[in-house]
PDB file of C-alpha atoms in Angstrom:
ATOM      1  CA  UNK A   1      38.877 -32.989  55.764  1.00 90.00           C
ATOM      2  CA  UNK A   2      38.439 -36.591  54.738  1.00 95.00           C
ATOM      3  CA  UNK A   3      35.498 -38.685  55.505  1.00 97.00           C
ATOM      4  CA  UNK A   4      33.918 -41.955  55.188  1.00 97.00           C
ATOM      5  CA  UNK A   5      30.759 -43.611  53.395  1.00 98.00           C
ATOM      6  CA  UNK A   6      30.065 -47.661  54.019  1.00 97.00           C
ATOM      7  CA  UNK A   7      27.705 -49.381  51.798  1.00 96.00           C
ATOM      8  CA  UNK A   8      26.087 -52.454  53.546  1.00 95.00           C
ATOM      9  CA  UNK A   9      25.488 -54.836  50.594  1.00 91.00           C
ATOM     10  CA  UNK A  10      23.766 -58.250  50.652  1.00 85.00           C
ATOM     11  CA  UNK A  11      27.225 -59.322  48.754  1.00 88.00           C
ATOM     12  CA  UNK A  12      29.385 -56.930  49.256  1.00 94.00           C
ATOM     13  CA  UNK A  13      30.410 -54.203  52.017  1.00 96.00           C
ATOM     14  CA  UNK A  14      32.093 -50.634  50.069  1.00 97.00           C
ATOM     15  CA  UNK A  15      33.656 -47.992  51.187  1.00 98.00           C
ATOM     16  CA  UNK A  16      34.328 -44.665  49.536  1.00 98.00           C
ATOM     17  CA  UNK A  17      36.635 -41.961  51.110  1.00 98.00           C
ATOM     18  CA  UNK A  18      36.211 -38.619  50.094  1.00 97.00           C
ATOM     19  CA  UNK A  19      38.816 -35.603  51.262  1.00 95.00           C
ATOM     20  CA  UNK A  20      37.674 -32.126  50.929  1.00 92.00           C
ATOM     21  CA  UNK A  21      34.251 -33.204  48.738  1.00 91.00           C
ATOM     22  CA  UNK A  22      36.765 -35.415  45.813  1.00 95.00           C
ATOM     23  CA  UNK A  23      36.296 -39.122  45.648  1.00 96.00           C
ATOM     24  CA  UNK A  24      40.109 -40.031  47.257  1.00 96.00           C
ATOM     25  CA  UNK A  25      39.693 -43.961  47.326  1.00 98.00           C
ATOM     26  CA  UNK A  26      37.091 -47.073  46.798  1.00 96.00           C
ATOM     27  CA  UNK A  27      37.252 -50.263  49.070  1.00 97.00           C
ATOM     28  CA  UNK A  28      34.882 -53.779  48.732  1.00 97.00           C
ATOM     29  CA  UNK A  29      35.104 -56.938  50.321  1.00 96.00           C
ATOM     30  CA  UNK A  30      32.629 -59.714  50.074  1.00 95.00           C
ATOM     31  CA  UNK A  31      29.766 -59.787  53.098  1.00 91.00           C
ATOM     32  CA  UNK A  32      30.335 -63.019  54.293  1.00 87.00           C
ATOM     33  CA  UNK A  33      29.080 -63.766  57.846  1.00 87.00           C
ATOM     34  CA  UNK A  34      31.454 -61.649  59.543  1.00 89.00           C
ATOM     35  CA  UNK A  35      30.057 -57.547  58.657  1.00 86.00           C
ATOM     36  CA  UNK A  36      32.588 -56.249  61.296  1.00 89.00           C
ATOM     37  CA  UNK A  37      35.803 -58.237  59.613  1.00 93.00           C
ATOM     38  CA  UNK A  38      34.400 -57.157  56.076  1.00 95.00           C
ATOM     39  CA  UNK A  39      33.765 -53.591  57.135  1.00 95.00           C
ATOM     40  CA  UNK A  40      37.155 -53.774  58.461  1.00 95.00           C
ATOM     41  CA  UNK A  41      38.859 -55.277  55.273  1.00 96.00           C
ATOM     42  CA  UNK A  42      37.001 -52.817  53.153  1.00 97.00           C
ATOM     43  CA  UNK A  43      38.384 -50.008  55.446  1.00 96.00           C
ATOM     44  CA  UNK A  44      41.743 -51.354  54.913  1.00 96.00           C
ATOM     45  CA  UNK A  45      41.851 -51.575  51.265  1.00 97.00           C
ATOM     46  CA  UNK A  46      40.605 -48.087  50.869  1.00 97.00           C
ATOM     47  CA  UNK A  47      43.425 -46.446  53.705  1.00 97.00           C
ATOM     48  CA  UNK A  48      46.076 -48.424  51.534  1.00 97.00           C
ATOM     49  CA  UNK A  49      45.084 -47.495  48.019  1.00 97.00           C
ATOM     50  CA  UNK A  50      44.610 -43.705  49.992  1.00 97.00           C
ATOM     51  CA  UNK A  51      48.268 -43.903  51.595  1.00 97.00           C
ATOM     52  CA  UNK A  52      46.532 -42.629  55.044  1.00 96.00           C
ATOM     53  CA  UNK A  53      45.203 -43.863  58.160  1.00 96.00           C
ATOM     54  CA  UNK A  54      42.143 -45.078  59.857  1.00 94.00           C
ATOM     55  CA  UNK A  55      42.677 -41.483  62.457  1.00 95.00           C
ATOM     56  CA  UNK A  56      42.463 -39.337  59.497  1.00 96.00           C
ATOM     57  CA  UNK A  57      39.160 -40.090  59.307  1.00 96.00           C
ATOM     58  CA  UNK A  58      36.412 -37.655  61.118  1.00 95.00           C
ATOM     59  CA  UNK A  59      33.350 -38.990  60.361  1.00 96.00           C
ATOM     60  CA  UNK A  60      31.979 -42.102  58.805  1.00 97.00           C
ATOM     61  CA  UNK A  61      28.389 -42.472  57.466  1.00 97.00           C
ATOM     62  CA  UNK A  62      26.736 -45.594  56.845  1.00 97.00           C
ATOM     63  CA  UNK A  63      23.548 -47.131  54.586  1.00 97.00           C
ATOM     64  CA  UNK A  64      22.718 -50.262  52.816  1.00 93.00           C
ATOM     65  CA  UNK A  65      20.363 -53.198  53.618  1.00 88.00           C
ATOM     66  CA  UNK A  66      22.504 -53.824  56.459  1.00 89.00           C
ATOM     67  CA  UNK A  67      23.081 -50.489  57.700  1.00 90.00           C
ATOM     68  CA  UNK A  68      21.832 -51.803  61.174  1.00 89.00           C
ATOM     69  CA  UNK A  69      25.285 -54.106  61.104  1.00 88.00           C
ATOM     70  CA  UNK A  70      27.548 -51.454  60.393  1.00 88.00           C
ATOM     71  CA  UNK A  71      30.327 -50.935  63.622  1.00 87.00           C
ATOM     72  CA  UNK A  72      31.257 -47.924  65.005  1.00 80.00           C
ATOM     73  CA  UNK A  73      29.661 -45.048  62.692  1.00 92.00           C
ATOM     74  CA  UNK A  74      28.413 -41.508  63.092  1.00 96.00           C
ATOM     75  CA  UNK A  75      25.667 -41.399  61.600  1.00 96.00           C
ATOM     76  CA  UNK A  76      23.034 -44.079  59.419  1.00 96.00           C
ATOM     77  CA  UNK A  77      21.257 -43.079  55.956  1.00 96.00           C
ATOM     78  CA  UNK A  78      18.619 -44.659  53.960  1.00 96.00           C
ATOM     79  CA  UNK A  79      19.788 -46.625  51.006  1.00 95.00           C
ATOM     80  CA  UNK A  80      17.322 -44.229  48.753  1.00 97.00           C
ATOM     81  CA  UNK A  81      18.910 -40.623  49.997  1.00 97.00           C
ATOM     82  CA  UNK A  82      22.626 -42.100  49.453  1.00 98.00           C
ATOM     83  CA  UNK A  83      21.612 -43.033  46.117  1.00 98.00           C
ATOM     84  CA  UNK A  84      20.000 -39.865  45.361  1.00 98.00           C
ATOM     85  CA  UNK A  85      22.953 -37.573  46.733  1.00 97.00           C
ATOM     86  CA  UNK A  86      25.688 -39.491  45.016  1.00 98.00           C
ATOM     87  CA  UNK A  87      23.949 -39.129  41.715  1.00 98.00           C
ATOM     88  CA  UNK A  88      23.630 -35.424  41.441  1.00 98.00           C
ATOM     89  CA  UNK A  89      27.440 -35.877  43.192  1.00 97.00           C
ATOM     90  CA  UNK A  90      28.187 -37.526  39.437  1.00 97.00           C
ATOM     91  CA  UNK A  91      25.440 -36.182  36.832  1.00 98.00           C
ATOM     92  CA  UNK A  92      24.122 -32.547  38.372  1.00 97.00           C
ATOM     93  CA  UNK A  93      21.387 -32.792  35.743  1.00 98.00           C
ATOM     94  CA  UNK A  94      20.113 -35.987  37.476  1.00 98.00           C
ATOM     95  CA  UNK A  95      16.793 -36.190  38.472  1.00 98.00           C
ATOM     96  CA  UNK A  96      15.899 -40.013  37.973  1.00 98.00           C
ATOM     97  CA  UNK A  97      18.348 -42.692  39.868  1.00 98.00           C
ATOM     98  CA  UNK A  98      18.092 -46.305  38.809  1.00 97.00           C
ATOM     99  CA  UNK A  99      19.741 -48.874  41.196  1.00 96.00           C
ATOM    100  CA  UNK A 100      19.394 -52.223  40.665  1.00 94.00           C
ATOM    101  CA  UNK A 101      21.540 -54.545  43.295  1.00 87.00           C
ATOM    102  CA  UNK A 102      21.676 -58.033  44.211  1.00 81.00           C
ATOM    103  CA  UNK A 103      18.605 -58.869  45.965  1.00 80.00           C
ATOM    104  CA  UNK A 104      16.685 -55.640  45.115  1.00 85.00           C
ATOM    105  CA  UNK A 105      16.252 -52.430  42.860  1.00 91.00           C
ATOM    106  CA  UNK A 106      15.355 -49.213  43.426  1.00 94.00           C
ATOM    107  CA  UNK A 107      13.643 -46.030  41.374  1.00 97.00           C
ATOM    108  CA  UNK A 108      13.942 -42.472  43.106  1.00 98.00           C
ATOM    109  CA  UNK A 109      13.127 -39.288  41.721  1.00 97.00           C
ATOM    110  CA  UNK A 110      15.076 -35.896  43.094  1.00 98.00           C
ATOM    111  CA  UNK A 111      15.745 -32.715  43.216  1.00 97.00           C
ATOM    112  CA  UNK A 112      18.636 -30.780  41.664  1.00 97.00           C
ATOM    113  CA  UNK A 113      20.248 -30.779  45.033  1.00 95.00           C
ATOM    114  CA  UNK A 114      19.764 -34.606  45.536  1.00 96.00           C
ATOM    115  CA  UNK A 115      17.076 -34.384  47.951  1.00 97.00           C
ATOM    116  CA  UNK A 116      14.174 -37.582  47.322  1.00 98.00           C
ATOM    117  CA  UNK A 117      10.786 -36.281  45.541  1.00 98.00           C
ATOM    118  CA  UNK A 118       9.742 -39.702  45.134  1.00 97.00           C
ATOM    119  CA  UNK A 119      10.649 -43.650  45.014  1.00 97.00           C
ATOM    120  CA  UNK A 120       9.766 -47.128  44.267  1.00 95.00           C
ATOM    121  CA  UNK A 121      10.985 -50.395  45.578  1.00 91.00           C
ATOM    122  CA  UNK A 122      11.041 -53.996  44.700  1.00 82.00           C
ATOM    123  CA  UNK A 123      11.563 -55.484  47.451  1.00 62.00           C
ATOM    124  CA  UNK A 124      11.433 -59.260  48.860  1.00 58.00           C
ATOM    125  CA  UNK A 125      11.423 -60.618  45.201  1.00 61.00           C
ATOM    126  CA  UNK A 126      14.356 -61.833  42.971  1.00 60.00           C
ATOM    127  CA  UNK A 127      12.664 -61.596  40.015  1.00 62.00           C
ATOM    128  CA  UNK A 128      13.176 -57.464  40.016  1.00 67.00           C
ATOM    129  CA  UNK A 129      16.813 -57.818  41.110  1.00 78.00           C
ATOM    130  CA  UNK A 130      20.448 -59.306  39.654  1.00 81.00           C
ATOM    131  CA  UNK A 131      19.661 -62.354  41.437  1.00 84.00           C
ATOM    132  CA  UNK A 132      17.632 -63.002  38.486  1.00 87.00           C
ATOM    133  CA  UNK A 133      20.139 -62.817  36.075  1.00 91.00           C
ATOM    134  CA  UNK A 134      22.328 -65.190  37.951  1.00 90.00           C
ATOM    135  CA  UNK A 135      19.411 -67.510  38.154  1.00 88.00           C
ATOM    136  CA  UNK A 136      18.633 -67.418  34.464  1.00 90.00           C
ATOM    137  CA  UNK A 137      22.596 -67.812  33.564  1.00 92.00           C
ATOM    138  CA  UNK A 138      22.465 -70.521  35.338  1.00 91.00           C
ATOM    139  CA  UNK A 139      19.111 -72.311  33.326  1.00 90.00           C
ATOM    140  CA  UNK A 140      21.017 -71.073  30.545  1.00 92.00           C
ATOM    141  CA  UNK A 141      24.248 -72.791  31.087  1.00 93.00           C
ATOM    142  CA  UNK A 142      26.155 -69.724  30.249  1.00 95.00           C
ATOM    143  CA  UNK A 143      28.430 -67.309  32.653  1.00 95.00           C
ATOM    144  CA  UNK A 144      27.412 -64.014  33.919  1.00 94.00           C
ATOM    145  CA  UNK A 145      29.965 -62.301  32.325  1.00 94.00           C
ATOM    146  CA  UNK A 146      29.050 -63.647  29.285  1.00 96.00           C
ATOM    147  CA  UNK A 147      25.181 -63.224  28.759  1.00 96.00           C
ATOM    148  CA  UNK A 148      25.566 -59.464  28.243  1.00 96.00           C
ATOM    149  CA  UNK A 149      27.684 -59.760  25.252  1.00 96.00           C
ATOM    150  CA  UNK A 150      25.954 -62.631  23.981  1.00 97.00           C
ATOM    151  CA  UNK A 151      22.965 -60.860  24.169  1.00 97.00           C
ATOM    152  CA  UNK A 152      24.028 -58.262  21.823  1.00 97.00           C
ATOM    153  CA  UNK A 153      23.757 -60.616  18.979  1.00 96.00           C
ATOM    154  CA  UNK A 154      20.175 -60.799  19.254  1.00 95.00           C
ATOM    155  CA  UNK A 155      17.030 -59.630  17.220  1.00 93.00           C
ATOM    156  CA  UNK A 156      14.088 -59.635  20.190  1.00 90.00           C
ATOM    157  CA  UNK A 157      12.679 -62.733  18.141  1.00 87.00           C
ATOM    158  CA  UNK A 158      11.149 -64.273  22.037  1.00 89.00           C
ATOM    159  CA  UNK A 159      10.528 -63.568  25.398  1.00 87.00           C
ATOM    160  CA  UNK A 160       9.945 -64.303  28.928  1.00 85.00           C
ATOM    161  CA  UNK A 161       8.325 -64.199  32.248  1.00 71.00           C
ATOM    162  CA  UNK A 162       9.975 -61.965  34.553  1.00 61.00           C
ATOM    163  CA  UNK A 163       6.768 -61.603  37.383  1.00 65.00           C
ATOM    164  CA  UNK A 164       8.790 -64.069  39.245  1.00 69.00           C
ATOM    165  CA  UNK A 165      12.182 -66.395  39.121  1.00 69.00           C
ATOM    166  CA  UNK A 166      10.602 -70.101  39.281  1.00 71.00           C
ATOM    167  CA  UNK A 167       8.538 -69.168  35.681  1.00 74.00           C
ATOM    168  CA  UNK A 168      10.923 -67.174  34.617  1.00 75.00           C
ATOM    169  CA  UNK A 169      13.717 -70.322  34.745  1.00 80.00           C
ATOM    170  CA  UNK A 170      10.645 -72.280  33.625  1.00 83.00           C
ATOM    171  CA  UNK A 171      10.339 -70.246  30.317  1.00 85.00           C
ATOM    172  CA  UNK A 172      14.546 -70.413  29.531  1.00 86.00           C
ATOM    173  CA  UNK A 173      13.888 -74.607  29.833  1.00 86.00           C
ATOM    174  CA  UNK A 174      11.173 -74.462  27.257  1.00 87.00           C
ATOM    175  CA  UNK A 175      12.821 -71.777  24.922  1.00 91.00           C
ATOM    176  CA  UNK A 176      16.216 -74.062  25.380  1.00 89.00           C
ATOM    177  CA  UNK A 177      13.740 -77.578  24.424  1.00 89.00           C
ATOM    178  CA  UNK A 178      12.423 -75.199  21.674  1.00 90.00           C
ATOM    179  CA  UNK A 179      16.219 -74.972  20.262  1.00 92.00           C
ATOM    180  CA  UNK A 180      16.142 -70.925  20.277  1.00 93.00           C
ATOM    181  CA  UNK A 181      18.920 -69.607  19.604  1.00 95.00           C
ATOM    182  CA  UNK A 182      21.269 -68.814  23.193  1.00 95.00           C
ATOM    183  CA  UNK A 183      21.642 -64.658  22.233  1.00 96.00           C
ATOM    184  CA  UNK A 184      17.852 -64.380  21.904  1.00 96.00           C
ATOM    185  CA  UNK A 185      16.746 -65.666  25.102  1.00 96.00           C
ATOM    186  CA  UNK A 186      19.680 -64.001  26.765  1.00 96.00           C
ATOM    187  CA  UNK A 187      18.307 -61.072  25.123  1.00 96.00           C
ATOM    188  CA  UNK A 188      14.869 -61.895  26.470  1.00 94.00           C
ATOM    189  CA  UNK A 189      15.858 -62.486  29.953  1.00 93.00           C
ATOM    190  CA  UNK A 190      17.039 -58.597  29.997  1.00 94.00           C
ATOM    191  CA  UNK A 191      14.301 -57.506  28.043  1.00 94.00           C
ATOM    192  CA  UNK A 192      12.724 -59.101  31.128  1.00 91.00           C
ATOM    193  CA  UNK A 193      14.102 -57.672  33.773  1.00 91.00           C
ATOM    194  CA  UNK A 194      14.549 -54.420  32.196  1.00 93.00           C
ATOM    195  CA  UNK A 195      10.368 -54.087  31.889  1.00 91.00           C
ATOM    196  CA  UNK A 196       9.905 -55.147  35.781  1.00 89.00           C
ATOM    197  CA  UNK A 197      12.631 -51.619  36.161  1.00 93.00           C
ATOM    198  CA  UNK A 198      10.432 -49.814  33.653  1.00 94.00           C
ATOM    199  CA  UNK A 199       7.158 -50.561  35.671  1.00 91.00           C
ATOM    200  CA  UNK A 200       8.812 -48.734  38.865  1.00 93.00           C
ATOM    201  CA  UNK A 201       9.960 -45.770  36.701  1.00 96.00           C
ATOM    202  CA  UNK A 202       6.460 -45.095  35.829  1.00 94.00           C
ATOM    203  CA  UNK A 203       5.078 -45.209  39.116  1.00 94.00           C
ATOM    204  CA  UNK A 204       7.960 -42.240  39.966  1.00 95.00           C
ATOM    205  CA  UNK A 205       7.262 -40.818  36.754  1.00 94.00           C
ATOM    206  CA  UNK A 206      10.552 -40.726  34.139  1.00 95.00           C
ATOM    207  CA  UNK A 207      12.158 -37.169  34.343  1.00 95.00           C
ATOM    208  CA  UNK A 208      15.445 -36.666  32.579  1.00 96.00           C
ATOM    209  CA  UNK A 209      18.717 -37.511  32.860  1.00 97.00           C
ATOM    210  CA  UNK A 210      18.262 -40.903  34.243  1.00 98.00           C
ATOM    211  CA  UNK A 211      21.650 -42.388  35.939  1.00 98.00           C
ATOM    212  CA  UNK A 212      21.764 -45.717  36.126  1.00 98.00           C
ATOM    213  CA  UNK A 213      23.600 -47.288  39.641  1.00 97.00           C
ATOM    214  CA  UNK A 214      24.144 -50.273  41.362  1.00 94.00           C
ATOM    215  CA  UNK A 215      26.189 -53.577  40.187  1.00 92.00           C
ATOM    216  CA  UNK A 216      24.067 -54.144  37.281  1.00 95.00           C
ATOM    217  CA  UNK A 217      24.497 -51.293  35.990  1.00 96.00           C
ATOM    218  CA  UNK A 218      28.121 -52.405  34.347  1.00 95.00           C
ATOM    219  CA  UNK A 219      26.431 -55.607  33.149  1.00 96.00           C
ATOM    220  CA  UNK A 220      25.844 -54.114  29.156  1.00 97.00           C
ATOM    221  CA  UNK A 221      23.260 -56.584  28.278  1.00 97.00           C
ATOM    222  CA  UNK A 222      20.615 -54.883  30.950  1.00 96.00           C
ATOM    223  CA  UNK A 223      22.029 -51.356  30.189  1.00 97.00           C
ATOM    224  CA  UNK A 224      21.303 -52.017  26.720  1.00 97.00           C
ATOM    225  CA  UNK A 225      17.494 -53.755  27.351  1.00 96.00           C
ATOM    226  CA  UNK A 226      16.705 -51.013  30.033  1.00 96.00           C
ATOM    227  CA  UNK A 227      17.855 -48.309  27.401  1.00 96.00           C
ATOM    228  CA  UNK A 228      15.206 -49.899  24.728  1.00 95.00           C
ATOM    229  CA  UNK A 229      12.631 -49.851  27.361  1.00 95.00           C
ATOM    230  CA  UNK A 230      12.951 -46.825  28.258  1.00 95.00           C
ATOM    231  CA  UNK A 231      13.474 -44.919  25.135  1.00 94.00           C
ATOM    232  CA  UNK A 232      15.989 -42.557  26.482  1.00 93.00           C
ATOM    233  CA  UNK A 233      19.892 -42.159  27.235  1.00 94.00           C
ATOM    234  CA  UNK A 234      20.971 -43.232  30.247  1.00 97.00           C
ATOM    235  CA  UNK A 235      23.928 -42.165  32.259  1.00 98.00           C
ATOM    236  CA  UNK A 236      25.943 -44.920  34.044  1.00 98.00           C
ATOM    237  CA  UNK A 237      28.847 -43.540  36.455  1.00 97.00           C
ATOM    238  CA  UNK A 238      32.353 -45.216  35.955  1.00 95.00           C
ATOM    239  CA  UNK A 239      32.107 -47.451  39.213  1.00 96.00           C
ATOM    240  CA  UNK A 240      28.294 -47.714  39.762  1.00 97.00           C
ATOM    241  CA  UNK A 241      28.796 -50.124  42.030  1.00 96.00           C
ATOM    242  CA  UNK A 242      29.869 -47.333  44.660  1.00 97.00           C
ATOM    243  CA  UNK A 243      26.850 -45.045  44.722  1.00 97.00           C
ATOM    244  CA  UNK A 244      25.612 -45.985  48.101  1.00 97.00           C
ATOM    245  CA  UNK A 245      28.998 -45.714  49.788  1.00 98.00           C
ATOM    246  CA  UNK A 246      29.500 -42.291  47.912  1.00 98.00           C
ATOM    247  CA  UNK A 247      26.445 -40.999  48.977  1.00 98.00           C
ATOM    248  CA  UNK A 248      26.766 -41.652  52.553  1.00 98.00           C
ATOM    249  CA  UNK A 249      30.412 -40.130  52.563  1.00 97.00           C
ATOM    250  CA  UNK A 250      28.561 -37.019  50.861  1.00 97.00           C
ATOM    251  CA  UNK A 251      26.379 -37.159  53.763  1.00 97.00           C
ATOM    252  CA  UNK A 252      29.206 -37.275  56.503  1.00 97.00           C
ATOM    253  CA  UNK A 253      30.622 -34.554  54.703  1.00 96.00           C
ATOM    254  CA  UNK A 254      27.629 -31.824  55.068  1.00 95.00           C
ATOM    255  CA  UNK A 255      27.031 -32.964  59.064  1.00 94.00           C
ATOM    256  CA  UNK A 256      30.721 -31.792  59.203  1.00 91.00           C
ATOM    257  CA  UNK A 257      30.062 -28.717  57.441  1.00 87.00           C
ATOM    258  CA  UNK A 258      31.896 -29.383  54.658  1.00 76.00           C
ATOM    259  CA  UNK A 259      31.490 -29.270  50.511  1.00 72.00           C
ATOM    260  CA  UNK A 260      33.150 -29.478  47.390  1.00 66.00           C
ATOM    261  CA  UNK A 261      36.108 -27.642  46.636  1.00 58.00           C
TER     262      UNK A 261
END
């Protein structure tokens, strides 16, 4: 039986197919202004890499912040119980998911079956999201890709606002006039961002073993500040970026009945 989960992203539409409860193939697009032509591209990219076709499919589930755009699915899940399932999915010991996305992060506390105990949001503000590390590459004249590894090199000798992105860009200007060193305010800015995550985690309350999901979860500068913050390991799946899409194919998978092999 193979099945579908879509992931509505603010940047990027993903699908994940699953066939008989095994992850069988991944598929992303960009968003653009056209969901139904993404959704469709991501669909495509997934059947090819799968070597089926679209009719082999019996049931599609969809979630994400644009769940409400998604064409021609069975069924609609929150963002939080997709992110939930597909952790336990990965890490059967997990009982605290972080996702951190684009435009906004997430903290959710479950059970060992995946159901939600408990979450936290930050919603509506950059500033708890990766839209603030793009922002503060950008102040800092140094690529995305980059910061993480740059970071590395750092001590903790500064830091910065993170309660919002205007004074957080404000800070990186004055550390830059300052002449601090690049890896320590790169450093800072995760150290930033990574306390804003930490702040959610203990409204939820931290239970072991955290899994860490969402695109920034492969950036290793924030894995690296959000592990010092935290004080514990954290487990971060192979292709984080999928969680949402997995989850919701786990989700088509029980209203068919079915379960892992």
């Amino acid at each position: 039986m193979i099945v579908a989960g879509l992931d509505m992203g603010v940047q990027n539409v993903k699908v994940v197919l699953l066939k008989d409860g095994e992850i069988l193939s991944h598929g992303m697009v960009p968003s653009g202004f056209e969901p139904e032509k993404a959704v469709e591209q991501a669909f495509q990219e997934a059947l090819k890499k799968a070597g089926i076709a679209c009719s082999d499919i019996k049931y599609v589930a969809a979630t994400g912040v644009g769940v409400e755009l998604a064409p021609r699915v069975d069924c609609k899940i929150s963002v939080v119980s997709a992110d939930a399932k597909a952790a336990v999915y990965m890490y059967p010991s997990a009982r605290t998911v972080i996702d951190v996305g684009a435009e906004e992060s997430r903290v959710i506390k479950c059970d060992e079956k995946g159901v939600v105990l408990d979450f936290a949001l930050n919603e509506r503000c950059a500033a708890g999201a990766g839209a603030f590390l793009e922002a503060m590459a950008r102040a800092l004249e140094v690529k995305l890709e980059d910061m993480g590894k740059l970071s590395l090199k750092a001590k903790g000798t500064t830091s910065i606002s993170a309660t919002c992105v205007i004074f957080g860009e404000s800070d990186v200007v004055s550390l830059i006039h300052k002449q601090e060193p690049k890896h320590e305010i790169a450093r800072a800015i995760y150290d930033a961002l990574a306390e804003r995550i930490v702040s959610m985690v203990h409204r939820v309350g931290l239970k072991p073993d955290v899994v860490l999901v969402g695109g920034v979860a492969k950036d290793i500068g924030f894995a690296a500040a959000l592990k010092r913050k935290l004080e514990t390991e954290i487990l971060i799946p192979k292709n984080p970026e999928y969680a949402g899409a997995l989850g919701a194919a786990l989700y088509a998978m029980e209203n068919l009945g079915g379960s892992r092999k």
